[in-house]
Coordinates of C-alpha atoms in Angstrom, one line a residue:
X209 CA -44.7 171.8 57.7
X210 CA -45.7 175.0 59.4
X211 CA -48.3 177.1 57.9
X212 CA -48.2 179.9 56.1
X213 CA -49.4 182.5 58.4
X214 CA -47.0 180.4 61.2
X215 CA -44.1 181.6 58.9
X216 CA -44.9 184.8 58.4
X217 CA -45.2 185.2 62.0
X218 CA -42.1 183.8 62.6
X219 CA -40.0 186.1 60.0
X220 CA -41.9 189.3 61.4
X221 CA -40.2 188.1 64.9
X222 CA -36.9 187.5 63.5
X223 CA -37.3 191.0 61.4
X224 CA -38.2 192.9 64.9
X225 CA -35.7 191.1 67.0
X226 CA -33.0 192.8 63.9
X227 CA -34.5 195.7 64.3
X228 CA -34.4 196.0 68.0
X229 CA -30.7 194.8 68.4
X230 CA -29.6 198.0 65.7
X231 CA -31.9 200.6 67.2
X232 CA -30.3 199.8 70.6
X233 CA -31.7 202.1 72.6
X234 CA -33.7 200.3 75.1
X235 CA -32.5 197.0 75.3
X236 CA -29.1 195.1 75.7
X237 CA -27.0 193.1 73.5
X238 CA -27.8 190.4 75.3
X239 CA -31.8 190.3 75.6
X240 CA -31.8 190.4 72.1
X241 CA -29.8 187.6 71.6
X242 CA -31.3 185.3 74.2
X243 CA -35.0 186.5 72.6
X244 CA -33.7 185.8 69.3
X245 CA -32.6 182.4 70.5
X246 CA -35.7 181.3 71.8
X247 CA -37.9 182.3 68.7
X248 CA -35.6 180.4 66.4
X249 CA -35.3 177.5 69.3
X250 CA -39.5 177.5 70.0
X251 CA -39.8 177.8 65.9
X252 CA -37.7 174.8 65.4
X253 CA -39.3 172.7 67.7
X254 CA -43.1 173.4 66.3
X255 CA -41.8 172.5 62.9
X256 CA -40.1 169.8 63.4
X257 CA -43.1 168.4 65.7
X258 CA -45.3 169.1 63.0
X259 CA -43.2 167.0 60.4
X260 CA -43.3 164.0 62.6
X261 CA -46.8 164.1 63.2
X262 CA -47.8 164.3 59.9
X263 CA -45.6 161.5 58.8
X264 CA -46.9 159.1 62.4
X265 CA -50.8 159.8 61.3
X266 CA -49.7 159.3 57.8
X267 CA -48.4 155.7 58.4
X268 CA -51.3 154.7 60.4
X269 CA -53.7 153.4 58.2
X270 CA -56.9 155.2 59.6
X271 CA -59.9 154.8 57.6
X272 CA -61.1 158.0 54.9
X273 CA -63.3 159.5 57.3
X274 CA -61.0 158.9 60.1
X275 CA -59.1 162.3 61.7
X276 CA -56.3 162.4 64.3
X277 CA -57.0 166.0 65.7
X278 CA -54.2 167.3 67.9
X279 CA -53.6 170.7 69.6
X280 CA -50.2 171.1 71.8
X281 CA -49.3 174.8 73.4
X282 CA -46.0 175.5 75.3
X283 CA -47.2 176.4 79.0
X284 CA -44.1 178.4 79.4
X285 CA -44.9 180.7 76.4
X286 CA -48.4 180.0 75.8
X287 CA -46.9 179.3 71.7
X288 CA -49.4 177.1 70.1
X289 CA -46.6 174.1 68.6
X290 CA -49.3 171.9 66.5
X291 CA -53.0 172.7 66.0
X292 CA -54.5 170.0 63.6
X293 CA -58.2 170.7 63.5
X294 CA -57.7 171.8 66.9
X295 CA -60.3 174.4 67.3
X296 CA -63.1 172.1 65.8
X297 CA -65.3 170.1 68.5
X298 CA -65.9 166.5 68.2
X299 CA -66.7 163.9 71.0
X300 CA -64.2 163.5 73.7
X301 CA -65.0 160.3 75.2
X302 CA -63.9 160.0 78.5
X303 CA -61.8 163.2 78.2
X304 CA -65.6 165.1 79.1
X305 CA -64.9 163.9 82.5
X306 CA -62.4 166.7 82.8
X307 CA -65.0 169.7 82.6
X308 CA -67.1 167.9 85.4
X309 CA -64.1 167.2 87.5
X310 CA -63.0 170.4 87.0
X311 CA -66.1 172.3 87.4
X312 CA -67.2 170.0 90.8
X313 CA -63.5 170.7 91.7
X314 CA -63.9 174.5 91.3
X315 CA -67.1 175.1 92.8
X316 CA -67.7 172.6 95.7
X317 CA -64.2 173.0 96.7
X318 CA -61.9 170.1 97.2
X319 CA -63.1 169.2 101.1
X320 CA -66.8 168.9 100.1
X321 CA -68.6 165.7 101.4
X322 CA -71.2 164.7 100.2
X323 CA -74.3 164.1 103.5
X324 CA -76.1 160.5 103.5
X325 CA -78.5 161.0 106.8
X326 CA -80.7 158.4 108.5
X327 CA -83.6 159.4 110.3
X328 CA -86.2 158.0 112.2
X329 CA -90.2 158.8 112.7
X330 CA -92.0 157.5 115.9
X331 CA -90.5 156.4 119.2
X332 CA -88.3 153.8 120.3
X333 CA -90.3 151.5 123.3
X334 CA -88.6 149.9 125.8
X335 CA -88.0 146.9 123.8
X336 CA -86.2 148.9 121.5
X337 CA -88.7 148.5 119.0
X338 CA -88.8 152.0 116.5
X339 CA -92.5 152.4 116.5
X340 CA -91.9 154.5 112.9
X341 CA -89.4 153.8 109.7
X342 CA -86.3 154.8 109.1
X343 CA -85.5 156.8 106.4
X344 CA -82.3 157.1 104.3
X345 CA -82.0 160.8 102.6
X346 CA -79.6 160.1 99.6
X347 CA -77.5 163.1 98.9
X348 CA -76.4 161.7 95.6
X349 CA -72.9 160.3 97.1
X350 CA -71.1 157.3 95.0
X351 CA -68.7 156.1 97.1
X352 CA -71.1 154.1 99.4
X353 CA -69.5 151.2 98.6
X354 CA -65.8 149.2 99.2
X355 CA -63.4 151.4 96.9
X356 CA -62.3 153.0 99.8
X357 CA -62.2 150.7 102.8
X358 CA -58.7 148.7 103.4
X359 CA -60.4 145.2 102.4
X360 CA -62.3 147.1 98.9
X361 CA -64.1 143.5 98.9
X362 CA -65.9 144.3 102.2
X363 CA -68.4 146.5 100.2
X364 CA -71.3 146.4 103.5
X365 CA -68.3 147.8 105.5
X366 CA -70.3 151.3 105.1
X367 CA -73.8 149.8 106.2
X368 CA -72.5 148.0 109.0
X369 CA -71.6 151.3 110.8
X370 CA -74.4 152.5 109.7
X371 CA -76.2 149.5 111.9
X372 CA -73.6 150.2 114.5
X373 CA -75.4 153.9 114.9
X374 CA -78.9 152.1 114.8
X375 CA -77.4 150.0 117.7
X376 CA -76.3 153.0 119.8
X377 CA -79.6 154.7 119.0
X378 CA -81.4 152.1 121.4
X379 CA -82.7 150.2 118.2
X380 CA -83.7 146.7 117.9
X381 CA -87.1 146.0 115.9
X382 CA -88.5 148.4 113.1
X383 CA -92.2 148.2 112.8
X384 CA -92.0 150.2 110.1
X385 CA -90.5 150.7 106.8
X386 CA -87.1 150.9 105.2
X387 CA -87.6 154.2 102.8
X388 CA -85.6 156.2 100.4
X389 CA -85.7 159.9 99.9
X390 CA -83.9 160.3 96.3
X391 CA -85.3 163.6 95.6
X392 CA -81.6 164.9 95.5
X393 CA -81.4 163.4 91.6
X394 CA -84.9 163.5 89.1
X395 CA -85.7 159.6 88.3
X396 CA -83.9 159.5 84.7
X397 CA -81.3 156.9 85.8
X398 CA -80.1 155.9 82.9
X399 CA -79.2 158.0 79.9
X400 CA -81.1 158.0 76.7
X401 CA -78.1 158.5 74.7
X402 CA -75.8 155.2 76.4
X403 CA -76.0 151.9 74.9
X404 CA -78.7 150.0 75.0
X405 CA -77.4 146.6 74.8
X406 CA -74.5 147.5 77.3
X407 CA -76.5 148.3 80.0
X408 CA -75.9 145.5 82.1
X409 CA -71.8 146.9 82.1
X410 CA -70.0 148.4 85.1
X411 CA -69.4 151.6 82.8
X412 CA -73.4 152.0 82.6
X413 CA -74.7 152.0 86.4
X414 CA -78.0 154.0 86.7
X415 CA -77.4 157.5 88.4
X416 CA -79.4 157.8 91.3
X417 CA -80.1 160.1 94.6
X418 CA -79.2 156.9 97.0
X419 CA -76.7 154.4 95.4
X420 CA -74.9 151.2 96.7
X421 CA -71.7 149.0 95.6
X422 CA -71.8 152.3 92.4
X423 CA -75.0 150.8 91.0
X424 CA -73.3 147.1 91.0
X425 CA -72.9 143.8 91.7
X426 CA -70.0 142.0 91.5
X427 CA -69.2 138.7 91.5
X428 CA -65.4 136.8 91.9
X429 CA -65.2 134.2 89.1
X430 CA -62.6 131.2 90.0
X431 CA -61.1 128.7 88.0
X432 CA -58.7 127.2 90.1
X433 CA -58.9 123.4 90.5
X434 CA -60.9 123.1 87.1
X435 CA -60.1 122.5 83.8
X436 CA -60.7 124.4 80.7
X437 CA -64.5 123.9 79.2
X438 CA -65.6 124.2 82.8
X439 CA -67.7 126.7 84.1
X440 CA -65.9 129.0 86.2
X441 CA -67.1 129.1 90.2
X442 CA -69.1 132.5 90.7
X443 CA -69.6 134.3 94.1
X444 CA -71.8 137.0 94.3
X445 CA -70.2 140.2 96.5
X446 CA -72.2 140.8 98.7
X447 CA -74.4 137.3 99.0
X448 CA -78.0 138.5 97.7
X449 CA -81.6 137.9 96.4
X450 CA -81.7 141.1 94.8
X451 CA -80.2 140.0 91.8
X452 CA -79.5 136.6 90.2
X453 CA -77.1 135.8 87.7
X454 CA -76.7 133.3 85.2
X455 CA -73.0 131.9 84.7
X456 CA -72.0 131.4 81.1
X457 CA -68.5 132.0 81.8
X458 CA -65.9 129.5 80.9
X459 CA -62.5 128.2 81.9
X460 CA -59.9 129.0 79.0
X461 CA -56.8 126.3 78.2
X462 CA -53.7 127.4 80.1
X463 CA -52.0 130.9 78.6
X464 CA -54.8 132.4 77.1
X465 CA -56.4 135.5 78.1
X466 CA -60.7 135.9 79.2
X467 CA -63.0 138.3 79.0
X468 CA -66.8 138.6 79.8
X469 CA -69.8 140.5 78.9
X470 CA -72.9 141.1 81.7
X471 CA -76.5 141.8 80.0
X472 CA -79.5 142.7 81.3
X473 CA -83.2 144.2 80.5
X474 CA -84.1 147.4 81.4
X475 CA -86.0 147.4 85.1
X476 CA -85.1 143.4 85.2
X477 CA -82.1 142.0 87.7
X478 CA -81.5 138.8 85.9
X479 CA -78.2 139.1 84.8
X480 CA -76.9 137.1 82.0
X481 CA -72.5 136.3 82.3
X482 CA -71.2 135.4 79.4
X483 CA -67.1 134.9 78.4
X484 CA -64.5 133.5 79.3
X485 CA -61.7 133.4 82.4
X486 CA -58.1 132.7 82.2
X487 CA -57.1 129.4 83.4
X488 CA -56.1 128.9 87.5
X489 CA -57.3 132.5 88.1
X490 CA -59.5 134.2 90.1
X491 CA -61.4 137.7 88.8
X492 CA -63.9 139.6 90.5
X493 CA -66.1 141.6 88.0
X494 CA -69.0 144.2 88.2
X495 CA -72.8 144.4 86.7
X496 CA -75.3 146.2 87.2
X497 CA -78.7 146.6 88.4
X498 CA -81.9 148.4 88.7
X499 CA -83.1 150.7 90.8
X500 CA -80.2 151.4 93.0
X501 CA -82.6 152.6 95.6
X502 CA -84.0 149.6 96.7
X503 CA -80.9 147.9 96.3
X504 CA -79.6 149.7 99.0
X505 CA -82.2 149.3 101.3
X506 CA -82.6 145.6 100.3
X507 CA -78.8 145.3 101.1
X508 CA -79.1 148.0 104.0
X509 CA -81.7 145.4 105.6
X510 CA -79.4 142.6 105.1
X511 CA -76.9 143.8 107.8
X512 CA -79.5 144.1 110.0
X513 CA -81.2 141.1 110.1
X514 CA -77.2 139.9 110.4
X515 CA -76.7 142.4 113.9
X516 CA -80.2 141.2 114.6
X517 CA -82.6 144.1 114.2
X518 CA -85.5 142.9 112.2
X519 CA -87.6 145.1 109.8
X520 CA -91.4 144.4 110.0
X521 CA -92.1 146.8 107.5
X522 CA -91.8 147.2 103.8
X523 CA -88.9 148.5 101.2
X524 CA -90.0 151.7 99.2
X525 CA -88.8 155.0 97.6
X526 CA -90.5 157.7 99.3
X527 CA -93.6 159.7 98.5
X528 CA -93.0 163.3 98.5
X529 CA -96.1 164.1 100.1
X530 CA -96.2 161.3 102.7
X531 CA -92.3 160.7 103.6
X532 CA -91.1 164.8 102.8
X533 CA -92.7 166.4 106.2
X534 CA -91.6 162.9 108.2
X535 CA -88.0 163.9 107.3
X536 CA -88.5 167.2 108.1
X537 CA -89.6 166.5 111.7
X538 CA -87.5 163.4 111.8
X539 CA -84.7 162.8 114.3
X540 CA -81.1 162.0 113.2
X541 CA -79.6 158.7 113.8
X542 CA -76.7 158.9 111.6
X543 CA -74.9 161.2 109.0
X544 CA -72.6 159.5 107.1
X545 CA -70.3 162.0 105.0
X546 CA -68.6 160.8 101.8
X547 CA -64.8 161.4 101.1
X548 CA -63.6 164.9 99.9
X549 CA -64.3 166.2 97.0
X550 CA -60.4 165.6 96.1
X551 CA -60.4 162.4 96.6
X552 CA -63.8 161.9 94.5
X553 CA -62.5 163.3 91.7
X554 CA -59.5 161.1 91.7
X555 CA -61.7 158.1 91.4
X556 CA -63.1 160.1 88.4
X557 CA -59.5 160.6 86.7
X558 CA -57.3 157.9 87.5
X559 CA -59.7 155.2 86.7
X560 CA -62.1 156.9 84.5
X561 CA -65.0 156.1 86.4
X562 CA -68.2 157.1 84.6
X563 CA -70.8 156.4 87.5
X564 CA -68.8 159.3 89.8
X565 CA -68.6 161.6 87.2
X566 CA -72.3 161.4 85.8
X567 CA -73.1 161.4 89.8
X568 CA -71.3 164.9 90.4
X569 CA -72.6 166.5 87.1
X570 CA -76.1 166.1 88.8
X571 CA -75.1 167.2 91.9
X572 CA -73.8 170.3 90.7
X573 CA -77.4 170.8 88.7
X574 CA -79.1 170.1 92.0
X575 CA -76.7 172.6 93.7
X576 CA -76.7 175.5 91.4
X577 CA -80.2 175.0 89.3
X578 CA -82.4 173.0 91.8
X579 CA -82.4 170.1 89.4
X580 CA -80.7 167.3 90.2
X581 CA -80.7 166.4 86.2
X582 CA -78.1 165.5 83.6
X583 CA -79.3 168.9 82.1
X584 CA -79.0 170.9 84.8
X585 CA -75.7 169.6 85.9
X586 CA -74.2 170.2 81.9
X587 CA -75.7 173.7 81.8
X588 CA -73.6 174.3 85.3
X589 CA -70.5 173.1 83.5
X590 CA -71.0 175.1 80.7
X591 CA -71.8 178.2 81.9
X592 CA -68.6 177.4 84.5
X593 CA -66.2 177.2 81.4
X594 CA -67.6 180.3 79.8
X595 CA -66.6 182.2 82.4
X596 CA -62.6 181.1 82.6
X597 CA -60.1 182.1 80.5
X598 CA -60.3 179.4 78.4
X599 CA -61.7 178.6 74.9
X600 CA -65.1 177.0 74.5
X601 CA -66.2 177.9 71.3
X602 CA -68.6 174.4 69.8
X603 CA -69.2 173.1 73.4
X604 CA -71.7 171.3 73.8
X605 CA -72.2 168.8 77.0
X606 CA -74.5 165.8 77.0
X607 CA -73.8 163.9 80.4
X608 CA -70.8 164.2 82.7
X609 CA -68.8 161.0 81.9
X610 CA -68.9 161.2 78.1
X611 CA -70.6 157.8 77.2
X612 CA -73.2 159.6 75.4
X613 CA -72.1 160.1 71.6
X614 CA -73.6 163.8 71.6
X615 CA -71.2 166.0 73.6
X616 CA -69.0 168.2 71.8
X617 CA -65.6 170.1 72.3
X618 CA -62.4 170.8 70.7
X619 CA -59.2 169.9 71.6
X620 CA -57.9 173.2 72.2
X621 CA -60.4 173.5 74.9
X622 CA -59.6 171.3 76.7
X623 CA -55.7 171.8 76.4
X624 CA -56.5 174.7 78.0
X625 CA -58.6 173.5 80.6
X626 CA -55.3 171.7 81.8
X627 CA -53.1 175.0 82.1
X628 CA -56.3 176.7 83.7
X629 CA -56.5 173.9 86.6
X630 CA -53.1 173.4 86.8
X631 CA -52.2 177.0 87.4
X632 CA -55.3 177.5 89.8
X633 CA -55.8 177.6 93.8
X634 CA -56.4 173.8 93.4
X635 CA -54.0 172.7 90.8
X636 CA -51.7 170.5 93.8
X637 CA -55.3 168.3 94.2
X638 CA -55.8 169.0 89.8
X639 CA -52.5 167.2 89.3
X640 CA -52.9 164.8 91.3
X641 CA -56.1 162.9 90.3
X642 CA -54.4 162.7 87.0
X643 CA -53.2 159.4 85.6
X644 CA -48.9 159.3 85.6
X645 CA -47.3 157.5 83.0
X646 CA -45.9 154.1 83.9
X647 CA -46.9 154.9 88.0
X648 CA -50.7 155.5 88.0
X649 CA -54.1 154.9 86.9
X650 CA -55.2 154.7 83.6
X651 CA -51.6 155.8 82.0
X652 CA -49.6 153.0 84.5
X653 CA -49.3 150.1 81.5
X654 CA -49.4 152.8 78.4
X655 CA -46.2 154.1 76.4
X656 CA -45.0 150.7 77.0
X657 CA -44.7 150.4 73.1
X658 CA -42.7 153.6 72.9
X659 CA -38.9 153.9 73.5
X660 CA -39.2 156.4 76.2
X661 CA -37.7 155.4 79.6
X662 CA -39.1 154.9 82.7
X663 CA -38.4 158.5 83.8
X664 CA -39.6 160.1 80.8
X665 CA -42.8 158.1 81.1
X666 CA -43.0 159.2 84.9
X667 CA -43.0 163.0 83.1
X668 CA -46.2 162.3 81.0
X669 CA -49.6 163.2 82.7
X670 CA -53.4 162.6 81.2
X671 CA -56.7 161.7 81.1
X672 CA -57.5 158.9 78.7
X673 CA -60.9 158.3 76.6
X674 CA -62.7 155.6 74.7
X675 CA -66.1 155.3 73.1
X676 CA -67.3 153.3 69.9
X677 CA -65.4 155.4 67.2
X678 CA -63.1 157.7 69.4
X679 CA -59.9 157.3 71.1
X680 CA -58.6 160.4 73.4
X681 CA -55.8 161.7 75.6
X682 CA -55.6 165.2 77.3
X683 CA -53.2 166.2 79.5
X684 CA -49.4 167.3 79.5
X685 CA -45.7 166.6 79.8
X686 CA -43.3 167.7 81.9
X687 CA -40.0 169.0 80.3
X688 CA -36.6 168.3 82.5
X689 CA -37.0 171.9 83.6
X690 CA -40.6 171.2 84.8
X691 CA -42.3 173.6 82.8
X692 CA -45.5 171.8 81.4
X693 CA -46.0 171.3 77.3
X694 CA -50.1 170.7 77.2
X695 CA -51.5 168.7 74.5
X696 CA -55.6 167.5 73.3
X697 CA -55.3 164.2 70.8
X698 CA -58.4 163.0 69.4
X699 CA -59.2 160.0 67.2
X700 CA -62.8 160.1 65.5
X701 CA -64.3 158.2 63.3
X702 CA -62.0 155.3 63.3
X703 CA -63.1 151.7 64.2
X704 CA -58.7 150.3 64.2
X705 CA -57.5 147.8 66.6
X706 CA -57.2 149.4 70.1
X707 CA -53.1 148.9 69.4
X708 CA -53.3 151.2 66.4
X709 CA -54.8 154.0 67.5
X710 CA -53.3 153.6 71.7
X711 CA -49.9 153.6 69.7
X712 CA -50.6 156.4 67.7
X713 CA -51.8 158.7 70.4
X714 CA -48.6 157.8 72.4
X715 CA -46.6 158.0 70.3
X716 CA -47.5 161.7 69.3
X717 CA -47.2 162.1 72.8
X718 CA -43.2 161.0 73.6
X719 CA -42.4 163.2 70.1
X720 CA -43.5 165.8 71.8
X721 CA -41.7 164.9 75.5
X722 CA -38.3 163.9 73.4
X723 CA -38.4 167.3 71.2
X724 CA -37.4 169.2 74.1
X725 CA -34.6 166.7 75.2

């Protein structure tokens, strides 16, 4: 049911419209009518979207403590529909990554690339042997790696042209070293509020100023030819030293579906597989490792040796003192510039990519603070927000992918944030890195438990969220008109199947698509 003050609101609109259509001086017969019309049509809709709402999150069987929090504004009128606990903040999960997308968006611009530059110190002989090293200046890019090459399991793709420039340069020994300059980023690569135990996941690669494969390595798991009980065949991608990994995982009996789990200890790379793969298949999965860095440069020197130019020298990070002058006076062999800014943040959105969006939140501290830190990248974002015309009261921002448990906003917020973007000078490249229900990213498989159709589904847009305890989904719909309806749906504090609460959310999202059919 509408609230109280909602009413009265409503009857003091009904009571004006009256009033305006018998003074008759300044307005028609007709605008009166059609005002009168919508009122009573907008009013209608809020309560009966209300009444279905409180009877779905009735019937789902969250726990006591549990909340469904839900705030959905008409974009046409700006008329708030349903605000349940809308305006109090609780953790977004992967929803956060909306304020860093939105704020890298905003402020680098959508055709920022991100600069990787290889220099050299010393001379190249006549043999072609670099009397110096060769020094790789991370500028905190994440997409050195094969998301975005035609074959995306040629991840070395990107170091072999980098080779190729070392090739043109007249290079074919180093007698030198391989180095790193990471100052881009400070050295806390992995968040004190992630998981601990879950460190080893794809979902918790260490954020550094020089990354490779986004802080991974994967490995294509086969059954084919085997029979269930056996262990799967493992490849590593790209063959390595750097890392070894121990495979645990296990061929399932026909029609049943795997799933694996990847641990490691902090500052180790012996990776532990564990799980189980569907029978006659072939997956390739992700783990991570430490100190992205040197697996770079380890990697880096791999394609090398491969083209044939041989490193005497050593693999390091390098020391400010020593290395920061030598790449001052260094000559460039190769700048290799990321992909725009767009197309970074639809990594980001469509897939939910934490390692991208905890990379750009520390870019943006580097660029506006000169601290290339979780905290300086979240006080950016912040102060960003404040300064939109959009509600931000109980912010608070913890990292930019929201893994950690401690950030904070409400759902009204980031409702908000949508229309802001979405009505902004970048909104075509905003609404695009969004996932599209039933077509793209993370939204592609969902509402399939609904009974909207395949073009209603097509008309649903949003960012999806999961941690421990909290489900999300942030975005809007499109009525057959186009104009948008923007909705914030956040379930906290409930540890239900995945189906309960993925069913609940979308389902309060097609009531609110099918209210304006």
């Amino acid at each position: 049911m509408l609230s109280r003050v909602c009413l009265i609101r409503y009857l003091c609109s009904v009571l004006c419209v009256a009033s305006l259509s018998v003074c008759g001086a300044s307005f028609g017969e007709s605008d009166v009518t059609s005002q009168s019309v919508t009122i009573s049509a907008e009013f209608d809709v809020a309560q009966s979207l209300n009444e279905q709402i409180d009877k779905r999150v009735g019937s789902a069987d969250l726990e006591s403590k549990a909340l469904c929090a839900v705030y959905i504004f008409d974009g046409a009128t700006g008329k708030v529909l349903v605000n349940k606990h809308g305006e109090e903040a609780f953790a977004p999960a992967s929803c956060n990554k909306l304020l860093t997308t939105a704020a890298s968006l905003s402020l680098f611009g959508p055709d920022k690339r991100i600069e990787t530059d290889i220099y050299r110190t010393g001379v190249i002989d006549a043999n072609g042997t670099l009397k110096g090293n060769l020094i790789v200046v991370g500028g905190g890019d994440p997409s050195i790696c094969g998301r975005y090459e035609t074959d995306k399991k040629d991840v070395t793709a990107e170091l072999r042209r980098w080779v190729d420039a070392m090739t043109s340069a007249g290079i074919k020994k180093v007698h030198g070293d391989l180095v790193a300059d990471i100052r881009v980023f400070d050295q806390e690569y992995f968040h004190k509020n992630w998981y601990l135990n879950e460190r080893g996941e794809y979902y918790e690669a260490e954020i550094w100023g020089l990354q490779f494969n986004e802080g991974c390595v994967d490995m294509e798991f086969s059954s084919k030819d085997l029979l269930p009980g056996d262990t799967a065949k493992m490849t590593l991608i790209p063959p390595t030293t750097y890392a070894t990994v121990s495979n645990n995982i296990k061929v399932l009996a026909r029609g049943r579906a795997g799933s694996t789990e990847f641990r490691r200890e902090d500052l180790s790379n012996d990776i532990v597989a564990t799980g189980t793969l569907a029978f006659d298949s072939t997956k390739i999965e992700s783990a991570t490792i430490c100190n992205g860095p040197l697996w770079a440069l380890h990697t880096l020197r791999d394609v090398m040796t491969s083209a044939g130019i041989t490193v005497s020298g050593k693999l390091r990070i390098a020391d400010s003192l020593e290395d920061a002058p030598a790449v001052a006076g260094g000559i460039l062999v190769h700048r290799r510039l990321s992909p725009p800014m767009s197309e970074l943040i639809n990594t980001v959105n469509r897939v939910s990519q934490n390692f991208y969006a905890d990379s750009l939140c520390k870019l943006l501290g580097n660029r506006f603070r000169g601290s290339g830190s979780w905290a300086a990248g979240c006080a950016v974002i912040r102060e960003w927000l404040r300064n939109q015309p959009v509600w931000s009261e109980g912010h608070m921002m913890d990292d930019g992918s929201g893994l950690s448990d401690e950030n904070r906003v409400a759902p009204r917020t980031l409702a908000e944030l949508q229309r802001f973007m979405n009505e902004g000078p970048y909104s075509s490249q905003w609404r695009d890195s969004l996932p599209q229900g039933g077509v793209r990213g993370s939204l592609k498989a969902r509402f399939a438990e609904t009974d909207a159709t395949a073009e209603q589904k097509a008309r649903i847009f949003g960012k999806t969220g999961y941690i421990d305890g909290v489900r999300s989904l942030c975005g809007y719909i499109l009525r057959k008109d186009g104009t948008p309806v923007y909705y914030m749906i956040n379930v906290v504090n409930s540890y239900r199947s995945a189906k309960q609460q993925l069913d609940l959310i979308d389902d309060i999202v097609v009531m609110t698509l099918k209210a304006y059919e």
